[in-house]
């Protein structure tokens, strides 16, 4: 590493569209390079600090870390990009310290290969995005790559980082480790659990209610035997492990979890097996402190493979407004478009609201942040254009009223209140909505009404279509004789 260049550019952004007052917004950060954002946290002034990286070209080109300071209304106030020659690195997580500065966590490699991140990078920045210090901590020499999965701030103000390491290319080992750092970036401990494998995309690191230890919950295993959770004491020793009771689906990554005030835990994950044929839907469950099932529900989608945001997909401030988001887990460069969904549940897993956004491009989301005003912010990236290998950083923030307000009354161009799937369909169409008094109509290409049904089962309605001939159709959804949604359908 020969030198460092620091760029601090005020107010640089390409798209910042305010959508409803000062609460909701959509932001696309774009330039000639590749940009991506992994994680966003809110600082004590109410601004959003979003972390990721910037790459000149797709492929084995160096990545430089990107940090954005975004106002509560969605304007980029400042950014910082620190370029190190012959070095590739990016930010993965961060938080505001008690002194008002930011503690940032990332991965780094001296090689330009995107698969050789063998250094944990930590640094401190001021609110003005000036670098205070940075420290580099290599992983053990016998390993060539590591990923940072999650982090926790300990009761004594240290930082726990959970990740996985590989001794061969392309992630064939995925051995679990826990590292401990202090607030000055010094590594206090590093424990590698050589018999434990992290099979998943994202696991949840979460303290026990009494802070006597912590759990790792997700798609993990010991000696190739799957498990759902690991329990650690505060000395980083494994003290127990086991399964989470399954009713409708096995626990499948990505996984996100949080404690409820009554001592139970709510978990969101990608569904897998048992009552459904594949991993394609959203499962939400409530378990007690012994991981016994209390309640379970699955939100069914079309035949697309569905993820929650891959770093954090669940969050809440108010237990009557639990946010969970989903998107189609398709590579951004694939042709076509997709939608993504915001769900609001209460603590009994009642679906209070759901709204569909997108439909104009592909999306990939890494993080869900519940904001201080009760809103929900998604962090991720979108392609430059359909089929492009280049991508832009993307953030969208919505408020509960955006979800509860009828789609035809919001300023979003692509939001929908009713999910219609699968498409193409065969013997039935599934209709998912929390809206009442809706009528679903199907027309053939000549405009002849083929089928009309009142949607009288909320939130899931199954419409039998076995008597409809194969071909192309149009549908409309009406509310009080007014069309609120329409689209195309194909009968196989």
Tab-separated table of C-alpha atoms in Angstrom:
chain	number	residue	atom	x	y	z
A	1	UNK	CA	0.000	0.000	0.000
A	2	UNK	CA	1.840	3.065	-1.233
A	3	UNK	CA	-0.392	6.001	-0.471
A	4	UNK	CA	-3.837	7.162	0.512
A	5	UNK	CA	-6.081	9.566	-1.318
A	6	UNK	CA	-9.067	11.056	0.483
A	7	UNK	CA	-11.990	12.570	-1.392
A	8	UNK	CA	-14.568	14.562	0.549
A	9	UNK	CA	-17.269	15.863	-1.735
A	10	UNK	CA	-20.187	17.835	-0.406
A	11	UNK	CA	-23.647	17.317	-1.751
A	12	UNK	CA	-22.792	14.918	-4.594
A	13	UNK	CA	-25.733	12.857	-5.700
A	14	UNK	CA	-27.530	11.986	-8.878
A	15	UNK	CA	-31.044	11.183	-7.780
A	16	UNK	CA	-32.839	12.175	-4.621
A	17	UNK	CA	-36.579	12.045	-4.981
A	18	UNK	CA	-38.734	13.155	-2.052
A	19	UNK	CA	-41.867	11.089	-2.041
A	20	UNK	CA	-44.209	12.140	0.730
A	21	UNK	CA	-43.361	15.094	2.899
A	22	UNK	CA	-40.117	14.880	4.836
A	23	UNK	CA	-40.381	11.279	5.992
A	24	UNK	CA	-40.208	9.036	2.919
A	25	UNK	CA	-37.615	9.216	0.174
A	26	UNK	CA	-35.837	7.288	-2.541
A	27	UNK	CA	-32.144	7.840	-3.288
A	28	UNK	CA	-30.003	6.467	-6.106
A	29	UNK	CA	-26.268	7.194	-5.930
A	30	UNK	CA	-24.782	6.818	-9.389
A	31	UNK	CA	-21.627	7.636	-11.305
A	32	UNK	CA	-19.513	5.934	-13.962
A	33	UNK	CA	-18.215	3.461	-11.379
A	34	UNK	CA	-19.908	0.607	-9.527
A	35	UNK	CA	-21.358	1.604	-6.166
A	36	UNK	CA	-23.011	-0.466	-3.462
A	37	UNK	CA	-24.253	0.174	0.068
A	38	UNK	CA	-24.289	-2.608	2.675
A	39	UNK	CA	-25.509	-1.015	5.882
A	40	UNK	CA	-27.112	2.153	7.248
A	41	UNK	CA	-27.373	3.445	10.803
A	42	UNK	CA	-28.936	6.613	12.175
A	43	UNK	CA	-26.779	9.009	14.183
A	44	UNK	CA	-27.747	11.176	17.149
A	45	UNK	CA	-28.662	14.121	14.897
A	46	UNK	CA	-31.150	12.030	12.921
A	47	UNK	CA	-29.006	11.721	9.794
A	48	UNK	CA	-28.363	8.395	8.089
A	49	UNK	CA	-24.808	7.080	7.744
A	50	UNK	CA	-24.670	4.593	4.894
A	51	UNK	CA	-21.674	2.315	4.318
A	52	UNK	CA	-20.409	0.312	1.361
A	53	UNK	CA	-17.902	0.573	-1.439
A	54	UNK	CA	-17.124	1.897	-4.889
A	55	UNK	CA	-15.543	-0.019	-7.766
A	56	UNK	CA	-14.283	1.326	-11.080
A	57	UNK	CA	-15.313	-1.697	-13.156
A	58	UNK	CA	-17.072	-4.991	-12.544
A	59	UNK	CA	-14.667	-7.848	-11.858
A	60	UNK	CA	-11.281	-8.074	-10.104
A	61	UNK	CA	-10.770	-4.336	-9.761
A	62	UNK	CA	-9.957	-2.602	-6.452
A	63	UNK	CA	-12.895	-1.525	-4.327
A	64	UNK	CA	-12.627	1.576	-2.142
A	65	UNK	CA	-14.808	2.178	0.927
A	66	UNK	CA	-17.723	4.578	0.541
A	67	UNK	CA	-19.496	6.393	3.367
A	68	UNK	CA	-22.460	8.715	2.828
A	69	UNK	CA	-23.901	11.213	5.295
A	70	UNK	CA	-27.577	11.537	4.348
A	71	UNK	CA	-30.064	13.976	5.837
A	72	UNK	CA	-33.342	12.816	7.371
A	73	UNK	CA	-35.071	13.968	4.181
A	74	UNK	CA	-32.780	12.065	1.842
A	75	UNK	CA	-30.222	14.617	0.644
A	76	UNK	CA	-26.563	13.569	0.576
A	77	UNK	CA	-24.744	16.044	2.831
A	78	UNK	CA	-21.245	14.639	2.352
A	79	UNK	CA	-19.331	11.553	1.296
A	80	UNK	CA	-15.883	10.107	1.826
A	81	UNK	CA	-13.937	7.673	-0.332
A	82	UNK	CA	-10.466	6.560	0.817
A	83	UNK	CA	-8.399	4.987	-1.969
A	84	UNK	CA	-5.364	2.823	-1.164
A	85	UNK	CA	-3.232	1.792	-4.131
A	86	UNK	CA	-3.128	-1.975	-4.790
A	87	UNK	CA	-5.722	-2.487	-2.081
A	88	UNK	CA	-9.366	-3.475	-2.181
A	89	UNK	CA	-11.611	-2.909	0.846
A	90	UNK	CA	-15.071	-1.760	1.879
A	91	UNK	CA	-17.175	-1.008	4.945
A	92	UNK	CA	-19.604	-3.653	6.188
A	93	UNK	CA	-20.926	-2.278	9.484
A	94	UNK	CA	-20.666	0.761	11.710
A	95	UNK	CA	-22.164	2.664	14.627
A	96	UNK	CA	-21.875	5.966	16.474
A	97	UNK	CA	-19.541	5.963	19.475
A	98	UNK	CA	-20.258	7.793	22.715
A	99	UNK	CA	-17.896	10.600	21.612
A	100	UNK	CA	-20.001	11.227	18.495
A	101	UNK	CA	-17.490	9.684	16.090
A	102	UNK	CA	-18.180	6.634	13.940
A	103	UNK	CA	-16.651	3.187	14.430
A	104	UNK	CA	-16.512	1.440	11.040
A	105	UNK	CA	-15.889	-2.253	10.311
A	106	UNK	CA	-14.825	-3.742	6.986
A	107	UNK	CA	-12.727	-6.280	5.114
A	108	UNK	CA	-9.507	-5.625	3.172
A	109	UNK	CA	-7.031	-7.332	0.851
A	110	UNK	CA	-3.710	-6.242	-0.672
A	111	UNK	CA	-4.617	-8.346	-3.693
A	112	UNK	CA	-7.009	-7.089	-6.361
A	113	UNK	CA	-8.800	-10.443	-6.227
A	114	UNK	CA	-12.283	-10.021	-4.735
A	115	UNK	CA	-11.944	-13.439	-3.058
A	116	UNK	CA	-8.853	-12.802	-0.923
A	117	UNK	CA	-10.143	-10.531	1.845
A	118	UNK	CA	-7.822	-11.687	4.613
A	119	UNK	CA	-7.732	-8.557	6.811
A	120	UNK	CA	-10.347	-7.119	9.162
A	121	UNK	CA	-10.325	-3.346	8.766
A	122	UNK	CA	-11.538	-1.018	11.531
A	123	UNK	CA	-11.367	2.752	11.728
A	124	UNK	CA	-12.820	5.798	13.471
A	125	UNK	CA	-14.234	8.823	11.646
A	126	UNK	CA	-15.529	12.173	12.796
A	127	UNK	CA	-19.063	13.352	11.929
A	128	UNK	CA	-17.361	15.430	9.212
A	129	UNK	CA	-16.059	12.103	7.783
A	130	UNK	CA	-12.412	12.832	8.597
A	131	UNK	CA	-10.331	9.756	9.402
A	132	UNK	CA	-9.127	9.663	13.038
A	133	UNK	CA	-7.350	6.304	12.985
A	134	UNK	CA	-7.426	2.985	11.137
A	135	UNK	CA	-6.179	-0.471	12.094
A	136	UNK	CA	-5.659	-3.660	10.103
A	137	UNK	CA	-5.981	-7.114	11.655
A	138	UNK	CA	-5.025	-10.114	9.453
A	139	UNK	CA	-6.867	-13.372	9.942
A	140	UNK	CA	-4.766	-16.487	10.762
A	141	UNK	CA	-2.216	-17.159	8.016
A	142	UNK	CA	-3.607	-20.566	7.052
A	143	UNK	CA	-6.830	-18.916	5.832
A	144	UNK	CA	-7.099	-16.846	2.660
A	145	UNK	CA	-10.501	-15.222	2.953
A	146	UNK	CA	-12.999	-14.105	5.565
A	147	UNK	CA	-16.481	-12.619	5.652
A	148	UNK	CA	-17.989	-10.485	8.395
A	149	UNK	CA	-21.551	-11.617	9.089
A	150	UNK	CA	-22.758	-9.661	12.135
A	151	UNK	CA	-21.600	-7.646	15.136
A	152	UNK	CA	-22.718	-6.757	18.664
A	153	UNK	CA	-21.722	-4.094	21.158
A	154	UNK	CA	-21.048	-5.817	24.471
A	155	UNK	CA	-22.359	-4.590	27.849
A	156	UNK	CA	-18.818	-3.397	28.675
A	157	UNK	CA	-18.581	-1.441	25.382
A	158	UNK	CA	-16.448	-3.774	23.318
A	159	UNK	CA	-17.348	-5.054	19.858
A	160	UNK	CA	-18.100	-8.681	19.024
A	161	UNK	CA	-17.736	-9.626	15.358
A	162	UNK	CA	-19.008	-12.936	14.000
A	163	UNK	CA	-17.776	-14.160	10.662
A	164	UNK	CA	-16.446	-17.103	8.705
A	165	UNK	CA	-13.062	-17.997	7.196
A	166	UNK	CA	-11.979	-20.173	4.272
A	167	UNK	CA	-8.747	-22.049	3.624
A	168	UNK	CA	-9.539	-22.536	-0.060
A	169	UNK	CA	-11.014	-20.433	-2.823
A	170	UNK	CA	-14.735	-19.711	-3.266
A	171	UNK	CA	-15.894	-20.470	0.244
A	172	UNK	CA	-15.672	-24.227	0.654
A	173	UNK	CA	-14.865	-24.178	4.402
A	174	UNK	CA	-16.898	-21.334	5.939
A	175	UNK	CA	-15.630	-21.994	9.475
A	176	UNK	CA	-17.197	-19.838	12.190
A	177	UNK	CA	-15.131	-17.371	14.193
A	178	UNK	CA	-15.808	-14.737	16.862
A	179	UNK	CA	-13.485	-11.741	17.276
A	180	UNK	CA	-13.503	-9.171	20.073
A	181	UNK	CA	-12.314	-5.571	19.642
A	182	UNK	CA	-12.219	-2.570	21.935
A	183	UNK	CA	-13.469	0.894	20.990
A	184	UNK	CA	-9.943	1.913	19.948
A	185	UNK	CA	-9.798	-0.825	17.328
A	186	UNK	CA	-7.454	-3.153	19.209
A	187	UNK	CA	-8.181	-6.862	18.821
A	188	UNK	CA	-8.718	-8.430	22.229
A	189	UNK	CA	-9.543	-11.983	21.188
A	190	UNK	CA	-10.078	-14.216	18.165
A	191	UNK	CA	-11.622	-17.681	18.483
A	192	UNK	CA	-11.999	-20.053	15.544
A	193	UNK	CA	-14.513	-22.891	15.942
A	194	UNK	CA	-12.972	-25.423	13.556
A	195	UNK	CA	-15.806	-27.958	13.750
A	196	UNK	CA	-18.531	-25.402	13.112
A	197	UNK	CA	-19.594	-24.323	9.629
A	198	UNK	CA	-21.626	-21.307	8.590
A	199	UNK	CA	-23.766	-22.499	5.670
A	200	UNK	CA	-25.850	-19.381	5.344
A	201	UNK	CA	-25.873	-15.913	3.878
A	202	UNK	CA	-26.693	-14.093	7.091
A	203	UNK	CA	-27.071	-15.249	10.705
A	204	UNK	CA	-28.267	-13.278	13.708
A	205	UNK	CA	-25.918	-12.554	16.611
A	206	UNK	CA	-28.120	-11.660	19.578
A	207	UNK	CA	-27.586	-11.297	23.324
A	208	UNK	CA	-29.543	-13.401	25.786
A	209	UNK	CA	-32.179	-11.375	27.667
A	210	UNK	CA	-30.025	-11.294	30.820
A	211	UNK	CA	-26.786	-10.563	28.861
A	212	UNK	CA	-25.147	-13.646	30.409
A	213	UNK	CA	-24.124	-14.760	26.935
A	214	UNK	CA	-25.288	-14.596	23.360
A	215	UNK	CA	-26.724	-16.716	20.573
A	216	UNK	CA	-25.781	-17.232	16.951
A	217	UNK	CA	-28.997	-18.143	15.122
A	218	UNK	CA	-29.052	-19.319	11.532
A	219	UNK	CA	-28.000	-21.878	8.951
A	220	UNK	CA	-25.069	-23.491	10.803
A	221	UNK	CA	-23.739	-26.967	11.537
A	222	UNK	CA	-21.203	-29.039	13.450
A	223	UNK	CA	-19.202	-31.683	11.559
A	224	UNK	CA	-21.675	-31.361	8.668
A	225	UNK	CA	-24.691	-31.891	10.952
A	226	UNK	CA	-27.151	-28.970	10.640
A	227	UNK	CA	-28.067	-26.928	13.713
A	228	UNK	CA	-30.123	-23.768	14.171
A	229	UNK	CA	-28.473	-22.028	17.111
A	230	UNK	CA	-25.252	-21.793	19.087
A	231	UNK	CA	-25.057	-20.438	22.637
A	232	UNK	CA	-21.879	-18.700	23.834
A	233	UNK	CA	-20.889	-17.418	27.249
A	234	UNK	CA	-19.242	-14.020	27.548
A	235	UNK	CA	-15.805	-15.657	27.387
A	236	UNK	CA	-16.636	-16.825	23.827
A	237	UNK	CA	-16.999	-20.475	24.864
A	238	UNK	CA	-19.720	-22.571	23.218
A	239	UNK	CA	-21.975	-23.822	26.016
A	240	UNK	CA	-24.926	-25.273	24.090
A	241	UNK	CA	-26.463	-25.731	20.661
A	242	UNK	CA	-29.604	-27.173	19.140
A	243	UNK	CA	-32.587	-26.874	16.850
A	244	UNK	CA	-35.505	-24.507	16.629
A	245	UNK	CA	-38.821	-26.309	16.545
A	246	UNK	CA	-40.266	-26.378	13.026
A	247	UNK	CA	-43.910	-26.461	12.039
A	248	UNK	CA	-44.229	-25.162	8.491
A	249	UNK	CA	-40.633	-24.857	7.336
A	250	UNK	CA	-37.045	-25.522	8.316
A	251	UNK	CA	-34.941	-22.537	9.312
A	252	UNK	CA	-33.163	-21.341	6.177
A	253	UNK	CA	-30.822	-18.401	5.570
A	254	UNK	CA	-30.967	-15.443	5.507
A	255	UNK	CA	-32.191	-15.246	9.105
A	256	UNK	CA	-33.070	-12.201	11.201
A	257	UNK	CA	-34.278	-12.244	14.824
A	258	UNK	CA	-35.172	-9.929	17.678
A	259	UNK	CA	-36.488	-10.273	21.232
A	260	UNK	CA	-40.020	-9.181	22.074
A	261	UNK	CA	-40.832	-7.480	25.377
A	262	UNK	CA	-42.604	-10.602	26.692
A	263	UNK	CA	-39.374	-12.618	26.475
A	264	UNK	CA	-40.214	-14.430	23.251
A	265	UNK	CA	-38.240	-14.080	20.038
A	266	UNK	CA	-39.521	-13.222	16.563
A	267	UNK	CA	-37.570	-14.726	13.658
A	268	UNK	CA	-37.837	-14.049	9.931
A	269	UNK	CA	-36.211	-16.411	7.452
A	270	UNK	CA	-36.344	-17.848	3.973
A	271	UNK	CA	-38.733	-20.831	4.068
A	272	UNK	CA	-37.473	-24.328	3.273
A	273	UNK	CA	-39.290	-27.639	2.916
A	274	UNK	CA	-41.923	-29.415	5.069
A	275	UNK	CA	-45.191	-27.856	3.822
A	276	UNK	CA	-43.780	-26.067	0.757
A	277	UNK	CA	-41.792	-27.417	-2.193
A	278	UNK	CA	-38.764	-25.129	-2.173
A	279	UNK	CA	-37.000	-22.151	-0.608
A	280	UNK	CA	-38.996	-19.288	-2.033
A	281	UNK	CA	-41.208	-17.643	0.566
A	282	UNK	CA	-41.092	-15.621	3.789
A	283	UNK	CA	-41.472	-17.463	7.068
A	284	UNK	CA	-42.054	-15.575	10.321
A	285	UNK	CA	-42.161	-17.425	13.622
A	286	UNK	CA	-42.305	-16.719	17.345
A	287	UNK	CA	-40.401	-18.992	19.736
A	288	UNK	CA	-39.890	-18.971	23.489
A	289	UNK	CA	-36.507	-18.729	25.206
A	290	UNK	CA	-36.023	-22.498	24.814
A	291	UNK	CA	-36.678	-22.186	21.054
A	292	UNK	CA	-40.025	-23.963	21.273
A	293	UNK	CA	-42.481	-22.819	18.635
A	294	UNK	CA	-45.356	-20.585	19.720
A	295	UNK	CA	-46.621	-19.372	16.370
A	296	UNK	CA	-45.598	-19.670	12.734
A	297	UNK	CA	-46.763	-18.181	9.451
A	298	UNK	CA	-45.604	-18.193	5.848
A	299	UNK	CA	-46.230	-15.426	3.341
A	300	UNK	CA	-46.408	-17.156	-0.024
A	301	UNK	CA	-45.139	-15.550	-3.202
A	302	UNK	CA	-44.885	-16.557	-6.832
A	303	UNK	CA	-42.320	-19.010	-8.169
A	304	UNK	CA	-39.448	-16.560	-7.646
A	305	UNK	CA	-36.803	-17.256	-5.007
A	306	UNK	CA	-37.425	-14.702	-2.246
A	307	UNK	CA	-34.986	-13.290	0.340
A	308	UNK	CA	-35.274	-10.941	3.246
A	309	UNK	CA	-32.457	-8.315	3.114
A	310	UNK	CA	-29.332	-10.388	3.503
A	311	UNK	CA	-27.750	-8.612	6.498
A	312	UNK	CA	-30.830	-7.595	8.462
A	313	UNK	CA	-34.389	-8.188	7.309
A	314	UNK	CA	-36.475	-7.528	10.425
A	315	UNK	CA	-36.759	-4.637	12.858
A	316	UNK	CA	-39.079	-2.609	15.042
A	317	UNK	CA	-39.331	0.096	17.647
A	318	UNK	CA	-43.042	-0.439	18.294
A	319	UNK	CA	-44.032	-4.109	18.590
A	320	UNK	CA	-47.303	-3.325	16.832
A	321	UNK	CA	-45.272	-2.196	13.817
A	322	UNK	CA	-42.764	-4.949	13.032
A	323	UNK	CA	-41.117	-4.345	9.665
A	324	UNK	CA	-40.016	-7.199	7.387
A	325	UNK	CA	-38.994	-6.742	3.748
A	326	UNK	CA	-38.526	-9.226	0.911
A	327	UNK	CA	-37.099	-9.114	-2.605
A	328	UNK	CA	-36.402	-11.558	-5.417
A	329	UNK	CA	-32.953	-13.111	-5.016
A	330	UNK	CA	-31.943	-12.766	-8.671
A	331	UNK	CA	-28.612	-11.416	-9.904
A	332	UNK	CA	-28.859	-7.778	-10.909
A	333	UNK	CA	-27.465	-8.422	-14.385
A	334	UNK	CA	-30.219	-10.909	-15.279
A	335	UNK	CA	-32.784	-9.587	-17.756
A	336	UNK	CA	-36.210	-8.635	-16.485
A	337	UNK	CA	-37.654	-6.655	-13.608
A	338	UNK	CA	-38.883	-7.496	-10.130
A	339	UNK	CA	-40.860	-6.173	-7.207
A	340	UNK	CA	-39.966	-5.910	-3.529
A	341	UNK	CA	-42.300	-5.927	-0.556
A	342	UNK	CA	-42.706	-4.186	2.786
A	343	UNK	CA	-44.707	-6.060	5.443
A	344	UNK	CA	-45.940	-4.787	8.791
A	345	UNK	CA	-46.815	-7.367	11.459
A	346	UNK	CA	-47.877	-7.037	15.068
A	347	UNK	CA	-46.331	-9.114	17.871
A	348	UNK	CA	-48.922	-11.875	17.309
A	349	UNK	CA	-47.883	-12.234	13.644
A	350	UNK	CA	-51.028	-10.610	12.343
A	351	UNK	CA	-50.251	-9.062	8.968
A	352	UNK	CA	-51.380	-5.450	9.355
A	353	UNK	CA	-50.113	-4.125	6.055
A	354	UNK	CA	-48.220	-5.143	2.935
A	355	UNK	CA	-47.219	-3.116	-0.079
A	356	UNK	CA	-45.360	-3.971	-3.240
A	357	UNK	CA	-42.828	-1.621	-4.836
A	358	UNK	CA	-40.579	-1.732	-7.865
A	359	UNK	CA	-41.506	-3.481	-11.075
A	360	UNK	CA	-39.229	-1.227	-13.137
A	361	UNK	CA	-35.813	-2.880	-12.586
A	362	UNK	CA	-34.028	-5.478	-10.462
A	363	UNK	CA	-33.119	-4.781	-6.838
A	364	UNK	CA	-30.805	-6.254	-4.218
A	365	UNK	CA	-31.092	-5.319	-0.545
A	366	UNK	CA	-28.544	-5.945	2.202
A	367	UNK	CA	-30.030	-4.162	5.192
A	368	UNK	CA	-33.278	-3.064	6.831
A	369	UNK	CA	-33.068	-0.176	9.314
A	370	UNK	CA	-35.982	0.941	11.465
A	371	UNK	CA	-35.644	4.694	11.838
A	372	UNK	CA	-36.221	6.816	14.923
A	373	UNK	CA	-39.505	8.153	13.518
A	374	UNK	CA	-40.899	4.624	13.067
A	375	UNK	CA	-40.116	4.333	9.373
A	376	UNK	CA	-38.255	1.622	7.506
A	377	UNK	CA	-35.163	2.154	5.346
A	378	UNK	CA	-33.750	-0.421	2.912
A	379	UNK	CA	-30.122	-0.277	1.764
A	380	UNK	CA	-28.789	-1.977	-1.351
A	381	UNK	CA	-28.142	-1.554	-5.052
A	382	UNK	CA	-29.790	-1.537	-8.482
A	383	UNK	CA	-28.386	-2.107	-12.004
A	384	UNK	CA	-27.429	0.844	-14.189
A	385	UNK	CA	-29.867	-0.531	-16.752
A	386	UNK	CA	-31.488	-3.873	-17.519
A	387	UNK	CA	-28.840	-6.550	-17.994
A	388	UNK	CA	-25.988	-4.288	-16.873
A	389	UNK	CA	-23.084	-5.638	-14.823
A	390	UNK	CA	-22.615	-2.143	-13.376
A	391	UNK	CA	-24.719	-1.165	-10.398
A	392	UNK	CA	-25.673	1.911	-8.394
A	393	UNK	CA	-26.187	2.349	-4.666
A	394	UNK	CA	-29.854	2.572	-3.709
A	395	UNK	CA	-31.840	3.512	-0.606
A	396	UNK	CA	-35.583	3.731	-0.081
A	397	UNK	CA	-37.346	4.846	3.090
A	398	UNK	CA	-41.075	4.458	3.753
A	399	UNK	CA	-43.333	5.249	6.692
A	400	UNK	CA	-46.173	3.143	8.139
A	401	UNK	CA	-48.707	5.481	6.548
A	402	UNK	CA	-47.186	4.706	3.145
A	403	UNK	CA	-48.056	1.049	3.717
A	404	UNK	CA	-51.504	1.679	5.176
A	405	UNK	CA	-52.487	4.323	2.602
A	406	UNK	CA	-54.091	2.978	-0.565
A	407	UNK	CA	-51.517	2.666	-3.352
A	408	UNK	CA	-53.520	4.876	-5.701
A	409	UNK	CA	-53.258	7.697	-3.142
A	410	UNK	CA	-49.475	7.624	-2.591
A	411	UNK	CA	-46.803	9.426	-4.634
A	412	UNK	CA	-44.942	6.175	-5.374
A	413	UNK	CA	-45.204	5.219	-9.044
A	414	UNK	CA	-44.752	1.485	-8.620
A	415	UNK	CA	-46.352	0.556	-5.282
A	416	UNK	CA	-49.204	-1.946	-5.131
A	417	UNK	CA	-51.560	-3.116	-2.393
A	418	UNK	CA	-52.398	-6.487	-3.932
A	419	UNK	CA	-49.940	-9.282	-4.706
A	420	UNK	CA	-51.071	-11.513	-7.583
A	421	UNK	CA	-49.124	-14.743	-8.219
A	422	UNK	CA	-47.951	-16.998	-9.748
A	423	UNK	CA	-47.570	-15.633	-13.231
A	424	UNK	CA	-47.704	-17.692	-15.422
A	425	UNK	CA	-50.496	-19.494	-13.540
A	426	UNK	CA	-52.074	-22.905	-13.966
A	427	UNK	CA	-54.968	-24.116	-11.828
A	428	UNK	CA	-55.176	-21.210	-9.388
A	429	UNK	CA	-54.131	-17.618	-8.746
A	430	UNK	CA	-53.093	-16.511	-5.266
A	431	UNK	CA	-54.156	-13.031	-4.186
A	432	UNK	CA	-52.557	-11.485	-1.104
A	433	UNK	CA	-53.834	-8.222	0.377
A	434	UNK	CA	-55.103	-6.636	3.566
A	435	UNK	CA	-57.600	-4.484	1.663
A	436	UNK	CA	-61.282	-5.373	1.782
A	437	UNK	CA	-64.183	-5.028	-0.666
A	438	UNK	CA	-62.087	-5.739	-3.755
A	439	UNK	CA	-63.184	-7.391	-7.006
A	440	UNK	CA	-60.777	-9.339	-9.211
A	441	UNK	CA	-61.554	-9.496	-12.942
A	442	UNK	CA	-59.853	-11.435	-15.752
A	443	UNK	CA	-60.292	-10.463	-19.429
A	444	UNK	CA	-59.108	-12.174	-22.591
A	445	UNK	CA	-57.143	-10.326	-25.289
A	446	UNK	CA	-60.411	-9.321	-26.990
A	447	UNK	CA	-61.572	-7.591	-23.802
A	448	UNK	CA	-64.196	-10.208	-22.904
A	449	UNK	CA	-64.732	-10.763	-19.181
A	450	UNK	CA	-63.666	-14.345	-18.425
A	451	UNK	CA	-63.908	-14.401	-14.628
A	452	UNK	CA	-64.953	-12.017	-11.852
A	453	UNK	CA	-64.694	-12.754	-8.120
A	454	UNK	CA	-65.075	-10.840	-4.879
A	455	UNK	CA	-61.913	-11.140	-2.763
A	456	UNK	CA	-63.591	-12.182	0.464
A	457	UNK	CA	-60.740	-13.902	2.313
A	458	UNK	CA	-58.071	-11.669	3.858
A	459	UNK	CA	-55.071	-11.688	3.666
A	460	UNK	CA	-54.815	-14.750	1.360
A	461	UNK	CA	-57.339	-15.657	-1.324
A	462	UNK	CA	-57.006	-18.601	-3.712
A	463	UNK	CA	-58.841	-18.198	-7.004
A	464	UNK	CA	-59.555	-21.387	-8.965
A	465	UNK	CA	-58.638	-20.989	-12.647
A	466	UNK	CA	-58.826	-24.577	-13.878
A	467	UNK	CA	-61.593	-23.785	-16.393
A	468	UNK	CA	-59.666	-20.949	-18.073
A	469	UNK	CA	-58.014	-21.888	-21.360
A	470	UNK	CA	-54.258	-21.403	-21.820
A	471	UNK	CA	-53.293	-18.048	-23.282
A	472	UNK	CA	-52.732	-14.353	-22.555
A	473	UNK	CA	-55.059	-12.370	-20.269
A	474	UNK	CA	-55.433	-9.044	-18.509
A	475	UNK	CA	-56.638	-8.474	-14.964
A	476	UNK	CA	-58.105	-5.548	-13.088
A	477	UNK	CA	-58.748	-5.074	-9.381
A	478	UNK	CA	-61.617	-2.783	-8.472
A	479	UNK	CA	-62.506	-0.981	-5.277
A	480	UNK	CA	-65.957	0.616	-5.220
A	481	UNK	CA	-66.189	0.347	-9.027
A	482	UNK	CA	-62.824	2.095	-9.415
A	483	UNK	CA	-59.836	0.249	-10.918
A	484	UNK	CA	-56.927	0.422	-8.473
A	485	UNK	CA	-54.579	-2.103	-10.080
A	486	UNK	CA	-54.168	-3.903	-13.398
A	487	UNK	CA	-51.712	-6.167	-15.163
A	488	UNK	CA	-51.044	-9.010	-17.580
A	489	UNK	CA	-51.381	-12.734	-16.904
A	490	UNK	CA	-50.418	-15.911	-18.744
A	491	UNK	CA	-52.302	-19.214	-18.346
A	492	UNK	CA	-50.077	-22.221	-18.993
